Amino acid sequence: MAGRLPRSCFTVETPDDVWEKVINTNLKGTWLLMKYEIPEMLRAGRGTIVNMGSVCSAGALAGFTASGASRFGVIGLTKNAAIEYARRGGAYQCNRALCCHYADLSATDWR
């Protein structure tokens, strides 16, 4: 699911397994990485984490409920970590969550 949108499903049509896969990949995966990155940053006395959002984290997109929920969660997780670790001093940056958008590349000649 990471790096691409899952199949389009409205809220009540989203199967449980799709919901769990998207949430586990996008939100839980981000949390697990941060859980192990932050202690290393604290030991080093500095560090930067850049988390990836998506078009779904910048606003609602009909039919992508699980992706939107997970990406909004990534934004919240990133902001909370930034607040928690900014108070400890040092050069920690956990305050970036990039939101990628669609790009129309149809007019580009890649040959």
XYZ file of N, CA, C and O in Angstrom:
444
model
N 0.808 -1.191 0.000
C 0.000 0.000 0.000
C 0.855 1.261 0.000
O 0.454 2.265 -0.518
N 2.019 1.196 0.592
C 2.852 2.389 0.648
C 3.284 2.776 -0.759
O 3.663 1.937 -1.548
N 3.181 4.074 -1.051
C 3.603 4.547 -2.350
C 2.533 4.502 -3.419
O 2.731 4.969 -4.516
N 1.395 3.929 -3.118
C 0.290 3.919 -4.077
C -1.018 3.848 -3.301
O -1.064 3.383 -2.179
N -2.068 4.316 -3.928
C -3.369 4.256 -3.287
C -3.950 2.856 -3.421
O -3.808 2.219 -4.460
N -4.611 2.361 -2.368
C -5.272 1.060 -2.474
C -6.495 1.182 -3.369
O -6.873 2.276 -3.762
N -7.122 0.057 -3.656
C -8.309 0.129 -4.504
C -9.355 1.029 -3.864
O -9.462 1.119 -2.657
N -10.099 1.688 -4.693
C -11.089 2.654 -4.246
C -12.261 1.963 -3.565
O -12.864 1.059 -4.128
N -12.542 2.372 -2.334
C -13.674 1.840 -1.573
C -14.246 2.950 -0.715
O -13.512 3.614 0.007
N -15.554 3.128 -0.790
C -16.192 4.062 0.121
C -16.192 3.471 1.528
O -15.950 2.269 1.715
N -16.440 4.294 2.520
C -16.302 3.914 3.924
C -16.956 2.580 4.255
O -16.299 1.681 4.771
N -18.245 2.427 3.966
C -18.936 1.192 4.363
C -18.625 0.018 3.445
O -18.924 -1.126 3.784
N -17.994 0.278 2.308
C -17.645 -0.793 1.374
C -16.220 -1.314 1.581
O -15.817 -2.291 0.961
N -15.455 -0.660 2.449
C -14.063 -1.053 2.672
C -14.011 -2.362 3.448
O -14.457 -2.429 4.591
N -13.462 -3.414 2.865
C -13.330 -4.688 3.584
C -12.363 -4.553 4.764
O -11.401 -3.773 4.702
N -12.602 -5.298 5.815
C -11.748 -5.247 6.995
C -10.284 -5.500 6.667
O -9.397 -4.828 7.188
N -10.029 -6.477 5.784
C -8.633 -6.810 5.473
C -7.932 -5.673 4.741
O -6.745 -5.428 4.963
N -8.651 -4.939 3.896
C -8.064 -3.787 3.208
C -7.768 -2.687 4.217
O -6.682 -2.096 4.221
N -8.727 -2.409 5.110
C -8.536 -1.397 6.156
C -7.295 -1.715 6.981
O -6.421 -0.877 7.174
N -7.207 -2.949 7.462
C -6.085 -3.344 8.314
C -4.750 -3.268 7.579
O -3.749 -2.821 8.135
N -4.721 -3.686 6.340
C -3.480 -3.657 5.571
C -3.005 -2.218 5.363
O -1.819 -1.925 5.521
N -3.920 -1.332 5.018
C -3.557 0.067 4.787
C -3.113 0.738 6.086
O -2.067 1.400 6.126
N -3.872 0.561 7.164
C -3.515 1.164 8.453
C -2.185 0.601 8.946
O -1.313 1.343 9.411
N -2.003 -0.709 8.845
C -0.756 -1.322 9.312
C 0.446 -0.870 8.497
O 1.522 -0.634 9.046
N 0.286 -0.755 7.197
C 1.400 -0.338 6.349
C 1.739 1.131 6.561
O 2.882 1.480 6.854
N 0.751 1.994 6.425
C 1.010 3.430 6.432
C 1.206 4.008 7.825
O 2.172 4.749 8.058
N 0.320 3.705 8.754
C 0.377 4.326 10.077
C 1.232 3.521 11.046
O 2.171 4.043 11.639
N 0.927 2.246 11.203
C 1.711 1.439 12.137
C 3.159 1.322 11.667
O 4.085 1.375 12.479
N 3.370 1.171 10.367
C 4.733 1.103 9.839
C 5.531 2.351 10.147
O 6.704 2.280 10.539
N 4.912 3.508 9.985
C 5.576 4.776 10.304
C 5.898 4.858 11.786
O 6.993 5.247 12.179
N 4.931 4.466 12.624
C 5.140 4.480 14.077
C 6.280 3.547 14.480
O 7.136 3.915 15.293
N 6.316 2.345 13.912
C 7.385 1.407 14.256
C 8.758 1.946 13.863
O 9.727 1.804 14.626
N 8.856 2.543 12.690
C 10.135 3.140 12.291
C 10.557 4.230 13.270
O 11.713 4.275 13.704
N 9.623 5.108 13.641
C 9.936 6.188 14.569
C 10.306 5.640 15.946
O 11.191 6.171 16.619
N 9.637 4.585 16.353
C 9.887 3.966 17.669
C 11.350 3.547 17.800
O 11.932 3.635 18.883
N 11.955 3.106 16.708
C 13.341 2.661 16.742
C 14.328 3.719 16.252
O 15.510 3.672 16.597
N 13.868 4.686 15.470
C 14.738 5.775 15.021
C 15.004 6.788 16.129
O 16.130 7.262 16.279
N 13.968 7.126 16.887
C 14.091 8.187 17.893
C 15.132 7.851 18.966
O 15.958 8.713 19.299
N 15.171 6.633 19.519
C 16.226 6.339 20.496
C 17.644 6.506 19.917
O 18.553 6.966 20.614
N 17.818 6.157 18.644
C 19.127 6.351 18.007
C 19.444 7.835 17.865
O 20.592 8.253 18.043
N 18.434 8.634 17.552
C 18.627 10.077 17.466
C 19.003 10.639 18.832
O 19.880 11.500 18.930
N 18.350 10.155 19.882
C 18.638 10.636 21.226
C 20.067 10.268 21.632
O 20.768 11.070 22.250
N 20.504 9.054 21.283
C 21.880 8.639 21.592
C 22.896 9.502 20.838
O 23.930 9.864 21.377
N 22.577 9.821 19.589
C 23.494 10.626 18.768
C 23.441 12.115 19.123
O 24.340 12.868 18.782
N 22.366 12.536 19.773
C 22.215 13.943 20.118
C 21.669 14.798 19.001
O 21.604 16.015 19.109
N 21.273 14.160 17.907
C 20.690 14.900 16.789
C 20.060 13.907 15.818
O 20.291 12.706 15.901
N 19.293 14.438 14.885
C 18.691 13.599 13.866
C 17.473 14.245 13.252
O 16.932 15.212 13.780
N 17.061 13.707 12.129
C 15.905 14.225 11.400
C 15.075 13.064 10.892
O 15.619 12.082 10.390
N 13.778 13.179 11.040
C 12.839 12.208 10.492
C 11.938 12.945 9.514
O 11.379 13.982 9.844
N 11.811 12.415 8.323
C 10.897 12.970 7.320
C 9.902 11.873 6.978
O 10.271 10.835 6.449
N 8.647 12.074 7.336
C 7.594 11.110 7.044
C 6.836 11.534 5.797
O 6.690 12.709 5.519
N 6.344 10.543 5.081
C 5.635 10.808 3.830
C 4.129 10.732 4.029
O 3.621 9.715 4.514
N 3.455 11.784 3.659
C 2.005 11.783 3.593
C 1.608 11.450 2.162
O 2.345 10.778 1.446
N 0.469 11.927 1.766
C 0.015 11.725 0.392
C -1.041 12.753 0.081
O -1.386 13.579 0.918
N -1.588 12.667 -1.101
C -2.702 13.537 -1.461
C -3.848 13.331 -0.465
O -4.609 14.242 -0.182
N -3.943 12.146 0.106
C -5.000 11.840 1.077
C -4.770 12.512 2.429
O -5.697 12.631 3.223
N -3.546 12.928 2.733
C -3.305 13.591 4.011
C -3.474 15.097 3.912
O -3.496 15.784 4.920
N -3.599 15.603 2.709
C -3.799 17.035 2.509
C -5.278 17.399 2.474
O -5.644 18.546 2.631
N -6.140 16.422 2.269
C -7.576 16.647 2.215
C -8.282 15.351 1.897
O -7.649 14.355 1.548
N -9.557 15.351 2.031
C -10.335 14.134 1.806
C -10.379 13.792 0.319
O -10.387 14.663 -0.539
N -10.394 12.502 0.029
C -10.482 12.009 -1.331
C -11.502 10.877 -1.326
O -11.254 9.824 -0.732
N -12.652 11.108 -1.922
C -13.735 10.125 -1.901
C -13.267 8.770 -2.398
O -12.597 8.669 -3.421
N -13.607 7.741 -1.647
C -13.275 6.385 -2.042
C -11.967 5.872 -1.478
O -11.602 4.726 -1.709
N -11.255 6.686 -0.741
C -9.968 6.271 -0.172
C -9.959 6.507 1.338
O -9.039 7.110 1.886
N -10.982 6.004 2.003
C -11.152 6.235 3.434
C -9.992 5.697 4.249
O -9.470 6.392 5.115
N -9.584 4.464 4.009
C -8.501 3.866 4.795
C -7.190 4.620 4.575
O -6.467 4.922 5.526
N -6.897 4.944 3.339
C -5.671 5.673 3.034
C -5.701 7.059 3.675
O -4.719 7.496 4.277
N -6.821 7.739 3.562
C -6.945 9.063 4.170
C -6.785 9.022 5.677
O -6.057 9.829 6.257
N -7.438 8.068 6.312
C -7.340 7.939 7.771
C -5.906 7.645 8.189
O -5.391 8.224 9.153
N -5.248 6.757 7.459
C -3.873 6.402 7.823
C -2.923 7.576 7.621
O -2.028 7.808 8.429
N -3.106 8.319 6.543
C -2.203 9.442 6.253
C -2.463 10.634 7.169
O -1.522 11.347 7.547
N -3.729 10.887 7.523
C -3.994 11.902 8.539
C -3.326 11.489 9.851
O -2.786 12.312 10.576
N -3.347 10.186 10.145
C -2.684 9.666 11.337
C -1.187 9.897 11.307
O -0.577 10.209 12.336
N -0.565 9.747 10.141
C 0.873 9.994 10.010
C 1.188 11.453 10.331
O 2.175 11.753 11.013
N 0.332 12.363 9.868
C 0.528 13.784 10.177
C 0.456 14.005 11.684
O 1.315 14.662 12.270
N -0.555 13.447 12.343
C -0.701 13.595 13.792
C 0.457 12.967 14.551
O 0.980 13.551 15.510
N 0.869 11.782 14.148
C 1.998 11.092 14.775
C 3.262 11.929 14.666
O 4.010 12.106 15.638
N 3.505 12.480 13.496
C 4.696 13.291 13.256
C 4.681 14.547 14.117
O 5.692 14.899 14.737
N 3.536 15.214 14.185
C 3.430 16.432 14.997
C 3.617 16.128 16.482
O 4.283 16.879 17.194
N 3.028 15.033 16.955
C 3.188 14.672 18.361
C 4.636 14.366 18.706
O 5.140 14.799 19.742
N 5.316 13.619 17.864
C 6.723 13.306 18.121
C 7.563 14.577 18.123
O 8.479 14.725 18.944
N 7.256 15.503 17.216
C 8.000 16.763 17.161
C 7.875 17.513 18.482
O 8.871 18.022 19.012
N 6.679 17.544 19.035
C 6.465 18.236 20.312
C 7.159 17.497 21.449
O 7.820 18.100 22.293
N 7.025 16.175 21.488
C 7.614 15.386 22.571
C 9.134 15.535 22.631
O 9.705 15.700 23.707
N 9.796 15.485 21.497
C 11.250 15.454 21.502
C 11.889 16.809 21.331
O 13.078 16.964 21.639
N 11.151 17.806 20.909
C 11.683 19.169 20.863
C 11.972 19.653 22.280
O 12.897 20.422 22.505
N 11.218 19.183 23.248
C 11.377 19.596 24.650
C 12.644 19.036 25.279
O 13.066 19.484 26.323
N 13.243 18.038 24.673
C 14.430 17.405 25.258
C 15.725 18.107 24.883
O 16.787 17.704 25.321
N 15.638 19.118 24.053
C 16.849 19.798 23.609
C 17.538 18.988 22.525
O 17.064 17.951 22.101
N 18.669 19.447 22.071
C 19.372 18.758 20.993
C 18.832 19.196 19.657
O 17.939 20.025 19.555
N 19.356 18.625 18.615
C 18.971 19.006 17.259
C 18.084 17.934 16.654
O 18.466 17.227 15.745
N 16.896 17.789 17.194
C 15.961 16.783 16.705
C 14.923 17.450 15.827
O 14.400 18.496 16.172
N 14.625 16.837 14.724
C 13.566 17.336 13.851
C 12.673 16.169 13.467
O 13.110 15.257 12.778
N 11.461 16.206 13.962
C 10.455 15.205 13.593
C 9.215 15.923 13.099
O 8.109 15.456 13.264
N 9.402 17.097 12.554
C 8.247 17.923 12.247
C 7.954 18.030 10.766
O 7.312 18.952 10.326
N 8.386 17.066 9.991
C 8.120 17.134 8.565
C 7.315 15.929 8.123
O 7.696 14.793 8.366
N 6.206 16.189 7.539
C 5.419 15.142 6.899
C 5.087 15.670 5.509
O 4.291 16.590 5.359
N 5.751 15.164 4.521
C 5.562 15.637 3.151
C 4.276 15.075 2.570
O 3.962 13.906 2.760
N 3.552 15.900 1.873
C 2.309 15.475 1.241
C 2.493 15.496 -0.271
O 2.588 16.552 -0.880
N 2.583 14.322 -0.837
C 2.762 14.198 -2.280
C 1.414 14.353 -2.976
O 0.389 13.970 -2.443
N 1.432 14.873 -4.166
C 0.225 15.029 -4.960
C 0.428 14.369 -6.320
O 1.533 14.018 -6.704
N -0.656 14.219 -7.015
C -0.584 13.655 -8.357
C 0.145 14.599 -9.291
O 0.061 15.805 -9.161
N 0.844 14.024 -10.242
C 1.504 14.831 -11.279
C 1.091 14.249 -12.623
O 1.156 13.046 -12.835
N 0.661 15.100 -13.501
C 0.289 14.667 -14.842
C 1.541 14.642 -15.713
O 2.076 15.676 -16.082
N 2.029 13.444 -15.997
C 3.249 13.291 -16.777
C 2.958 12.842 -18.208
O 3.866 12.471 -18.942
N 1.686 12.911 -18.603
C 1.321 12.417 -19.924
C 1.977 13.195 -21.062
O 2.201 12.646 -22.132
N 2.343 14.452 -20.842
C 2.949 15.261 -21.890
C 4.473 15.128 -21.908
O 5.141 15.732 -22.718
N 5.017 14.330 -20.999
C 6.456 14.178 -20.902
C 6.939 13.032 -21.769
O 6.401 11.939 -21.720
N 7.952 13.280 -22.539
C 8.547 12.229 -23.384
C 9.740 11.658 -22.625
O 10.759 12.326 -22.451
N 9.631 10.435 -22.133
C 10.669 9.818 -21.320
C 11.676 9.039 -22.160
O 12.564 8.404 -21.614
N 11.543 9.080 -23.472
C 12.484 8.321 -24.312
C 13.772 9.034 -24.512
O 13.990 10.154 -24.503
